CSV table of N, CA, C and O in Angstrom, one decimal:
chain,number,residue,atom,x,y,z
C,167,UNK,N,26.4,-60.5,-5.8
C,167,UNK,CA,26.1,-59.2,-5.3
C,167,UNK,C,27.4,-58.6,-4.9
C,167,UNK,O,28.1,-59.2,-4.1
C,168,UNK,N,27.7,-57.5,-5.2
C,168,UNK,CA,29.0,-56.7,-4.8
C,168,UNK,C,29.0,-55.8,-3.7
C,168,UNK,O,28.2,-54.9,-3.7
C,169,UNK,N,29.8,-55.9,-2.7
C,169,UNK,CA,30.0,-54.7,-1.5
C,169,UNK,C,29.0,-53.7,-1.7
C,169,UNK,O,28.2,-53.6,-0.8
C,170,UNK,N,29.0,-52.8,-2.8
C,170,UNK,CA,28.4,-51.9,-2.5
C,170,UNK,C,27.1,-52.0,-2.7
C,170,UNK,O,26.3,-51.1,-2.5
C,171,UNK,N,26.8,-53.5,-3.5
C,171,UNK,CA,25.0,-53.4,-3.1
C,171,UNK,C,24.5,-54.0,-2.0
C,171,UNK,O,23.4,-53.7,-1.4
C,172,UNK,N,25.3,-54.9,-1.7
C,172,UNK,CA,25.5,-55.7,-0.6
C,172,UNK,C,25.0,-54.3,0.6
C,172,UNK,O,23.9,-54.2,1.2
C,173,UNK,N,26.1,-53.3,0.8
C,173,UNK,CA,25.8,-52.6,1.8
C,173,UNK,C,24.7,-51.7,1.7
C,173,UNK,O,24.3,-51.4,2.8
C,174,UNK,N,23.8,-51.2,0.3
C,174,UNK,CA,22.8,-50.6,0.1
C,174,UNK,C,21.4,-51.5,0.3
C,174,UNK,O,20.2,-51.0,0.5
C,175,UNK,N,22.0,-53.1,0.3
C,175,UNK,CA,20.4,-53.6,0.6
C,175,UNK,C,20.4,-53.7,2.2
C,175,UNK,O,19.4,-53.7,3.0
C,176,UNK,N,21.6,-53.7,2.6
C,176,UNK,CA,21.7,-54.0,4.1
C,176,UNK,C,20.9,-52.6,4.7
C,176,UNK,O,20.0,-52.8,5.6
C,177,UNK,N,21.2,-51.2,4.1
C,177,UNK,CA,20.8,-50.2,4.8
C,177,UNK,C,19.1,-49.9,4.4
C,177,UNK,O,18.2,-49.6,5.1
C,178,UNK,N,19.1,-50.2,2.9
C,178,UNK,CA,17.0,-50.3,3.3
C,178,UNK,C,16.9,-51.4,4.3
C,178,UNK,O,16.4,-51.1,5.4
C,179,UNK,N,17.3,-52.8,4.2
C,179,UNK,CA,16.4,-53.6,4.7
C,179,UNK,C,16.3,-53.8,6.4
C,179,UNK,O,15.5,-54.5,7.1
C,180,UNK,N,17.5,-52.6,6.8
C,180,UNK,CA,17.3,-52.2,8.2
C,180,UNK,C,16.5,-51.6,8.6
C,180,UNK,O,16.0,-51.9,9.7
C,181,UNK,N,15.9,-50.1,7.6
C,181,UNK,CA,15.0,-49.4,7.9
C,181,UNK,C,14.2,-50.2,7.8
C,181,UNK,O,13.5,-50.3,8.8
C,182,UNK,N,13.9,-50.9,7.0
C,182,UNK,CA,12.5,-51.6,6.9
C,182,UNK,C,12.4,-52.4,8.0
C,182,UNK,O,11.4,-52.2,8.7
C,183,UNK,N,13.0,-53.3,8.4
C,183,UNK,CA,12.8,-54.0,9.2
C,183,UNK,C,12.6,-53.3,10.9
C,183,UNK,O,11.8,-53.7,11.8
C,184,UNK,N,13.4,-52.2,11.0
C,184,UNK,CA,12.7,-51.3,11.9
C,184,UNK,C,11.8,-50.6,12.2
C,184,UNK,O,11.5,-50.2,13.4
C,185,UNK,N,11.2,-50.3,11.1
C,185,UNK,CA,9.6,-49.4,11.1
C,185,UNK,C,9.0,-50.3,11.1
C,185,UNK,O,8.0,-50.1,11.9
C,186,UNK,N,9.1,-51.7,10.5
C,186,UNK,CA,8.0,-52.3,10.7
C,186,UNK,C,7.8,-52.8,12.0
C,186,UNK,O,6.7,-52.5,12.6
C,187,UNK,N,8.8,-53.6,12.4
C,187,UNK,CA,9.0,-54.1,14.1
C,187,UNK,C,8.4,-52.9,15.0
C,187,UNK,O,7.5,-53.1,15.8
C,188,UNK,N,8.8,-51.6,14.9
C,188,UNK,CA,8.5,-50.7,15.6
C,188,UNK,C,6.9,-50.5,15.6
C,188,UNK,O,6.3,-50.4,16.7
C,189,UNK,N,6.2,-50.4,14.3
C,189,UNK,CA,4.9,-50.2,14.5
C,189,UNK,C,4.2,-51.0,14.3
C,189,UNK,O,3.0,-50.7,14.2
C,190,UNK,N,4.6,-52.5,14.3
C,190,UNK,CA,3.8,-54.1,14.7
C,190,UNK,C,3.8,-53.7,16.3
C,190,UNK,O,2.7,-53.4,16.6
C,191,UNK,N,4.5,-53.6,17.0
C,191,UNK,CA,4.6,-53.5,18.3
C,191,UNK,C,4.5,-52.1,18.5
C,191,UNK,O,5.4,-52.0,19.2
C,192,UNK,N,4.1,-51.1,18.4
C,192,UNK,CA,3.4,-49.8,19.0
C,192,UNK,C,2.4,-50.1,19.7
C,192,UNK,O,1.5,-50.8,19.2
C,193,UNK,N,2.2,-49.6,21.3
C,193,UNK,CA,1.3,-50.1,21.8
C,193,UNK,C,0.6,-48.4,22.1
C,193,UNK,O,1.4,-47.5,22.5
C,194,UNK,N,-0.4,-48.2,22.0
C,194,UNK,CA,-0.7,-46.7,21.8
C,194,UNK,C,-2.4,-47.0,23.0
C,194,UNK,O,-3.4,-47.3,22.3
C,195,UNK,N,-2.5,-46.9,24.2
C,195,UNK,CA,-3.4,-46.9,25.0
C,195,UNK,C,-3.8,-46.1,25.6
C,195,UNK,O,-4.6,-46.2,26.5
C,196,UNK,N,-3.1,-44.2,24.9
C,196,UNK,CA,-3.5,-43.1,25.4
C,196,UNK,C,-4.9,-42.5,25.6
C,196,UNK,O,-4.9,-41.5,26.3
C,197,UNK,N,-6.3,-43.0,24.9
C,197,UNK,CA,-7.5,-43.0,25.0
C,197,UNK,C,-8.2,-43.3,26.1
C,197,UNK,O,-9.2,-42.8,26.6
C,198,UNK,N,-7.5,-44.5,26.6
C,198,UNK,CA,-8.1,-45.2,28.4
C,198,UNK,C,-7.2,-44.9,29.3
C,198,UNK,O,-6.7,-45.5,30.2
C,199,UNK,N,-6.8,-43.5,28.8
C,199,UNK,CA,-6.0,-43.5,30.2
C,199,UNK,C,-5.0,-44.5,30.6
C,199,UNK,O,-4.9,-45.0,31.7
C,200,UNK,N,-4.0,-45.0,29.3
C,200,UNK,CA,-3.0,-46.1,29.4
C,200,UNK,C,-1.9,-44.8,29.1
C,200,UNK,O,-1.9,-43.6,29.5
C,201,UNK,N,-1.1,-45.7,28.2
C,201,UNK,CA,-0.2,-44.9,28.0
C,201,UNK,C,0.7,-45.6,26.3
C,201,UNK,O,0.6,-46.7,25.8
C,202,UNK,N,1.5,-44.4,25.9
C,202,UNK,CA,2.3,-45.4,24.5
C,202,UNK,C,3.3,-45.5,24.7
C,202,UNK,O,4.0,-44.7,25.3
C,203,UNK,N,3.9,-46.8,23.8
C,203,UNK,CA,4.7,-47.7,23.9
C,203,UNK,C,5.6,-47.5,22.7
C,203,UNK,O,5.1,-48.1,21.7
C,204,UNK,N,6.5,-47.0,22.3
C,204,UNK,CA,7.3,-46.9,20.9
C,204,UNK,C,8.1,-48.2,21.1
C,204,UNK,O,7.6,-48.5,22.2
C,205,UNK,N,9.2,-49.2,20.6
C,205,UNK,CA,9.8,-49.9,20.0
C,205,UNK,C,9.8,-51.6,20.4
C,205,UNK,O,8.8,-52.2,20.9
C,206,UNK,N,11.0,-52.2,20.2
C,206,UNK,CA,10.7,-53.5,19.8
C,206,UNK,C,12.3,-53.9,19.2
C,206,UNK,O,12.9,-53.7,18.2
C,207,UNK,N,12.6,-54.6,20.8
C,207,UNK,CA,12.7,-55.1,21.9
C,207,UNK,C,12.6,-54.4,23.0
C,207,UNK,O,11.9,-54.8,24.0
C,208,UNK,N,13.3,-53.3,23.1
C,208,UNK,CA,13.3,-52.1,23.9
C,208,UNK,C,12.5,-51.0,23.9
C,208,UNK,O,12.5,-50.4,22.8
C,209,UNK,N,11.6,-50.5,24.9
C,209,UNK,CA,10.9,-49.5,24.4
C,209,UNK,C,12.0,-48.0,25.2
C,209,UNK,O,12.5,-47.7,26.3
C,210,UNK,N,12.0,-47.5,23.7
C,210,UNK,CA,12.4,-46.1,23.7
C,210,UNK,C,12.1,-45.1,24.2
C,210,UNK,O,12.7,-44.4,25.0
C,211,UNK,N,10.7,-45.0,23.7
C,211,UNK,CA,9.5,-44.0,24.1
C,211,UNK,C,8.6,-43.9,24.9
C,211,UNK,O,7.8,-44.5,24.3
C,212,UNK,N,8.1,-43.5,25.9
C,212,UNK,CA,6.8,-44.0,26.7
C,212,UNK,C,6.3,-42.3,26.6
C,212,UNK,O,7.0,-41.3,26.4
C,213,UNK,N,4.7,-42.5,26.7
C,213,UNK,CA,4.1,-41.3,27.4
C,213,UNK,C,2.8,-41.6,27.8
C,213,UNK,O,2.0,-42.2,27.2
C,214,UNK,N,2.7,-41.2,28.6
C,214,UNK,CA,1.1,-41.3,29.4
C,214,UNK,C,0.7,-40.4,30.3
C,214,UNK,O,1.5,-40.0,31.1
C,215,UNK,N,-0.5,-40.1,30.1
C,215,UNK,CA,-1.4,-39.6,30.8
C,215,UNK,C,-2.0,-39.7,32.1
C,215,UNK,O,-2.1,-40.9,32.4
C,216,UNK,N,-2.5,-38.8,33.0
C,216,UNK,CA,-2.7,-39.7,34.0
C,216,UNK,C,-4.0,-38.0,35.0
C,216,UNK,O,-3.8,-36.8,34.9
C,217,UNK,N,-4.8,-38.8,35.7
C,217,UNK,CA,-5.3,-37.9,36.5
C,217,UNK,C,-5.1,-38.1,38.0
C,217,UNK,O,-5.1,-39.3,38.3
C,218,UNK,N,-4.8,-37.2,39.2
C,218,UNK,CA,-4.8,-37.2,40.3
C,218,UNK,C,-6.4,-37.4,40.3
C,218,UNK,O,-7.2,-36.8,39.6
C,219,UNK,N,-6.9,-38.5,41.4
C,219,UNK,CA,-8.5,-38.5,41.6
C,219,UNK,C,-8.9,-37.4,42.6
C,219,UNK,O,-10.0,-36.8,42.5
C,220,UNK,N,-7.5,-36.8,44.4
C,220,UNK,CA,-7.9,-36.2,44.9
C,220,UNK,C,-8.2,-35.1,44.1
C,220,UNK,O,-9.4,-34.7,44.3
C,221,UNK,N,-7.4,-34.3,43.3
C,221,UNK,CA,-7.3,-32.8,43.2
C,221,UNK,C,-7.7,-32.7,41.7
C,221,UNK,O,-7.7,-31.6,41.2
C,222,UNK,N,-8.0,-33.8,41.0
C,222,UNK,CA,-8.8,-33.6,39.8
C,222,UNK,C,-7.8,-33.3,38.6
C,222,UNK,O,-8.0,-33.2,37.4
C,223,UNK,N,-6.5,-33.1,39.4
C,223,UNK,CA,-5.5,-32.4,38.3
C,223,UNK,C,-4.4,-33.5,37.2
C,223,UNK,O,-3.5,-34.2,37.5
C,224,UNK,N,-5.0,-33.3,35.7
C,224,UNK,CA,-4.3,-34.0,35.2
C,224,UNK,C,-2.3,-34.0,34.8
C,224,UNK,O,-1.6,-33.0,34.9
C,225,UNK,N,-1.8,-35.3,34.3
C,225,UNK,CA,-0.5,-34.4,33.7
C,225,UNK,C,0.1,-35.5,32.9
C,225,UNK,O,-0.5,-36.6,32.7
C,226,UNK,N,1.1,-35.3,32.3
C,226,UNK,CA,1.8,-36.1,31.3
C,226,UNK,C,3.2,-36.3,31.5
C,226,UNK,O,4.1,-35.4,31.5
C,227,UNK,N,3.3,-37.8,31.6
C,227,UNK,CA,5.0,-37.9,31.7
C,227,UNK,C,5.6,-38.3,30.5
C,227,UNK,O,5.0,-39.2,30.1
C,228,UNK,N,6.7,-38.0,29.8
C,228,UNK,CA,7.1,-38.3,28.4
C,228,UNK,C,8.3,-38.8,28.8
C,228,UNK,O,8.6,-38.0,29.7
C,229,UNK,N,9.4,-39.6,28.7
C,229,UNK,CA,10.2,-40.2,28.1
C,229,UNK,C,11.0,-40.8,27.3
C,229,UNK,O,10.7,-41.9,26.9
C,230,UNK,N,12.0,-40.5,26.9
C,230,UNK,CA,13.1,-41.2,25.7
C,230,UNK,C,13.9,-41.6,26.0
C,230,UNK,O,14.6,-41.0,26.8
C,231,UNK,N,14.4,-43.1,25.2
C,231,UNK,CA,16.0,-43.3,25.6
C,231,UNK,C,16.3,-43.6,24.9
C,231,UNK,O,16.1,-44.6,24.3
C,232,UNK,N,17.3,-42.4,24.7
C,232,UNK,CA,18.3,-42.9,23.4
C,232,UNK,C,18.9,-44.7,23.3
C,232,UNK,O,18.3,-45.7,22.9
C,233,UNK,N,20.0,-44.4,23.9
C,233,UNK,CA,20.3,-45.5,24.6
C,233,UNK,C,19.7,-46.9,23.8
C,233,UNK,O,20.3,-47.7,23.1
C,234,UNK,N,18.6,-47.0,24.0
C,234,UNK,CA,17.6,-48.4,24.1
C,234,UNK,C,16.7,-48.3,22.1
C,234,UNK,O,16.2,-49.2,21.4
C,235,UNK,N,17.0,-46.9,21.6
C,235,UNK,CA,16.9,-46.5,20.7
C,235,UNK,C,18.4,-46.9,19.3
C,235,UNK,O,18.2,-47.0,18.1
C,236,UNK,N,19.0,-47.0,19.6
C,236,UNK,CA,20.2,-47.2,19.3
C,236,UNK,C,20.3,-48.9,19.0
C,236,UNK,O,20.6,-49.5,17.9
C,237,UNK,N,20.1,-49.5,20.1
C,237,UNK,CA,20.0,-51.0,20.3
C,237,UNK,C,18.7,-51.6,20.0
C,237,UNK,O,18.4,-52.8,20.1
C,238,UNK,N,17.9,-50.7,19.5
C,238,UNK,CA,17.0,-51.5,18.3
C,238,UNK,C,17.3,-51.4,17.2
C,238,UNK,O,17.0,-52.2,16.3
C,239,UNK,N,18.0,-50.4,17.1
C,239,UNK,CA,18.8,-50.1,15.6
C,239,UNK,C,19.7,-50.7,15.2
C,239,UNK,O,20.1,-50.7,14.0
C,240,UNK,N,20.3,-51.4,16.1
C,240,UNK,CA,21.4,-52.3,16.3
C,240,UNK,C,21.1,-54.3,15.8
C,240,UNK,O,21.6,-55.2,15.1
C,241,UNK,N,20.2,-53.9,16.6
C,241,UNK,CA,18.9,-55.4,16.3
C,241,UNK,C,18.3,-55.6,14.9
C,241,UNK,O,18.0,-56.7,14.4
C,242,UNK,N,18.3,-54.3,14.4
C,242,UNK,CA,17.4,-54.6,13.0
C,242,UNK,C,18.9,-54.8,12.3
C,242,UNK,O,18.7,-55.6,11.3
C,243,UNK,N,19.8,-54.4,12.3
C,243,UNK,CA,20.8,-54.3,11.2
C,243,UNK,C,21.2,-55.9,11.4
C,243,UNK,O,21.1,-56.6,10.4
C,244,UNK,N,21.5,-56.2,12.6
C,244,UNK,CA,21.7,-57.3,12.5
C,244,UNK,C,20.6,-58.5,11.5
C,244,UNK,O,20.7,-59.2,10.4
C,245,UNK,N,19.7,-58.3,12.6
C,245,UNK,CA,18.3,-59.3,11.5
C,245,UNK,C,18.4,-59.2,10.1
C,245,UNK,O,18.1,-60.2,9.5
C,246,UNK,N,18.8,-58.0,9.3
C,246,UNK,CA,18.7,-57.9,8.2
C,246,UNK,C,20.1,-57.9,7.9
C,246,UNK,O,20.2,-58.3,6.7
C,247,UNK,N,21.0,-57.8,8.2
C,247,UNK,CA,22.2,-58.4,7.7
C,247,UNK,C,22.0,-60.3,7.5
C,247,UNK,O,22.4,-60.9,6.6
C,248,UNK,N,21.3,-60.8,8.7
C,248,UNK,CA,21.7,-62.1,8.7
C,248,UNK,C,20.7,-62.7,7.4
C,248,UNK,O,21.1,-63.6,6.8
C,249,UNK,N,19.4,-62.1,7.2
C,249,UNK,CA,18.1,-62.3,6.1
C,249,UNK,C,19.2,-62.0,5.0
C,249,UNK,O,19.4,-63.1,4.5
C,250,UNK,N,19.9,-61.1,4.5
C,250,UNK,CA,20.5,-60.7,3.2
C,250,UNK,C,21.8,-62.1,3.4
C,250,UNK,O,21.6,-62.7,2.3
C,251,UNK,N,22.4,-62.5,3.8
C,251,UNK,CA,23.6,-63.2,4.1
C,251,UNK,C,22.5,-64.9,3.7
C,251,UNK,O,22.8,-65.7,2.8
C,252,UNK,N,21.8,-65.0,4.4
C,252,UNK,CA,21.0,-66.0,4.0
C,252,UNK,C,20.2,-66.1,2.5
C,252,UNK,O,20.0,-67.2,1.8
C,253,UNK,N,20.0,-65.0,2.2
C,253,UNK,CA,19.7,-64.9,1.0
C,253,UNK,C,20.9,-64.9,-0.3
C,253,UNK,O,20.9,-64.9,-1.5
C,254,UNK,N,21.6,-64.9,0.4
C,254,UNK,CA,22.8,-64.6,-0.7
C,254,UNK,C,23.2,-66.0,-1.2
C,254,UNK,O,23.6,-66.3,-2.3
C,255,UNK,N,23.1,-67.1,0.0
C,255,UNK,CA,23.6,-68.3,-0.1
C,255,UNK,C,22.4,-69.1,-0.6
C,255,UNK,O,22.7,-70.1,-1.4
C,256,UNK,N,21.6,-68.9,-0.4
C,256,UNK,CA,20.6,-69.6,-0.8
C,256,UNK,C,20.7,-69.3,-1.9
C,256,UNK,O,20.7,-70.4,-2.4
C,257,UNK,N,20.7,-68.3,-3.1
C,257,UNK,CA,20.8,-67.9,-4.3
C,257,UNK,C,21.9,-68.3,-4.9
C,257,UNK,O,21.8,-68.5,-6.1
C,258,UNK,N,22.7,-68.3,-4.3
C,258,UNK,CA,24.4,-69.1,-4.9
C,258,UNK,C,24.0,-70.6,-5.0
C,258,UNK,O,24.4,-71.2,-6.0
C,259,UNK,N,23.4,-71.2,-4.0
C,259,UNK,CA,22.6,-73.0,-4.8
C,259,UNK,C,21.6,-73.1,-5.8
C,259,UNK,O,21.2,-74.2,-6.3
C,260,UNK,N,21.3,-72.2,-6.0
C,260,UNK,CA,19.9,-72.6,-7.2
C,260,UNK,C,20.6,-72.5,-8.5
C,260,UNK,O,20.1,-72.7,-9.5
């Protein structure tokens, strides 16, 4: 495999490996009054819902972090660099 496919399977098999991880672990409990959960190791995203019981009044807190966003992106490249690097060698013995 040459550099430049080398680097083309590295950059699908990052995405993939991040969408997937991301929405195996999506925790989405906004129906009971929980709240969701975006990523995997770090969660990125939060938002939830919530009611005051005295005053009846609802509201919504949202959240992002980049930051924590970046270093799952960081996590998948690696995972999938090290899967393609394993694969490479294992294919060079057969």
């Amino acid at each position: 495999m040459s550099n430049k496919q080398f680097a083309l399977a590295g950059l699908w098999m990052t995405a993939i490996v991040f969408a997937v991880t991301t929405l195996v672990t999506c925790q989405n409990e906004l129906n009971n009054d929980g709240s969701m959960e975006v990523g995997f190791p770090f969660v990125f995203y939060r938002k939830s819902y919530g009611m005051n019981i005295t005053t009846g009044e609802t509201g919504m807190a949202v959240s992002f972090e980049s930051r924590y966003l970046v270093k799952d992106i960081v996590i998948a490249t690696f995972l999938s660099l090290g899967v393609l690097v394993l694969w490479n060698r294992f294919k060079k013995t057969t």
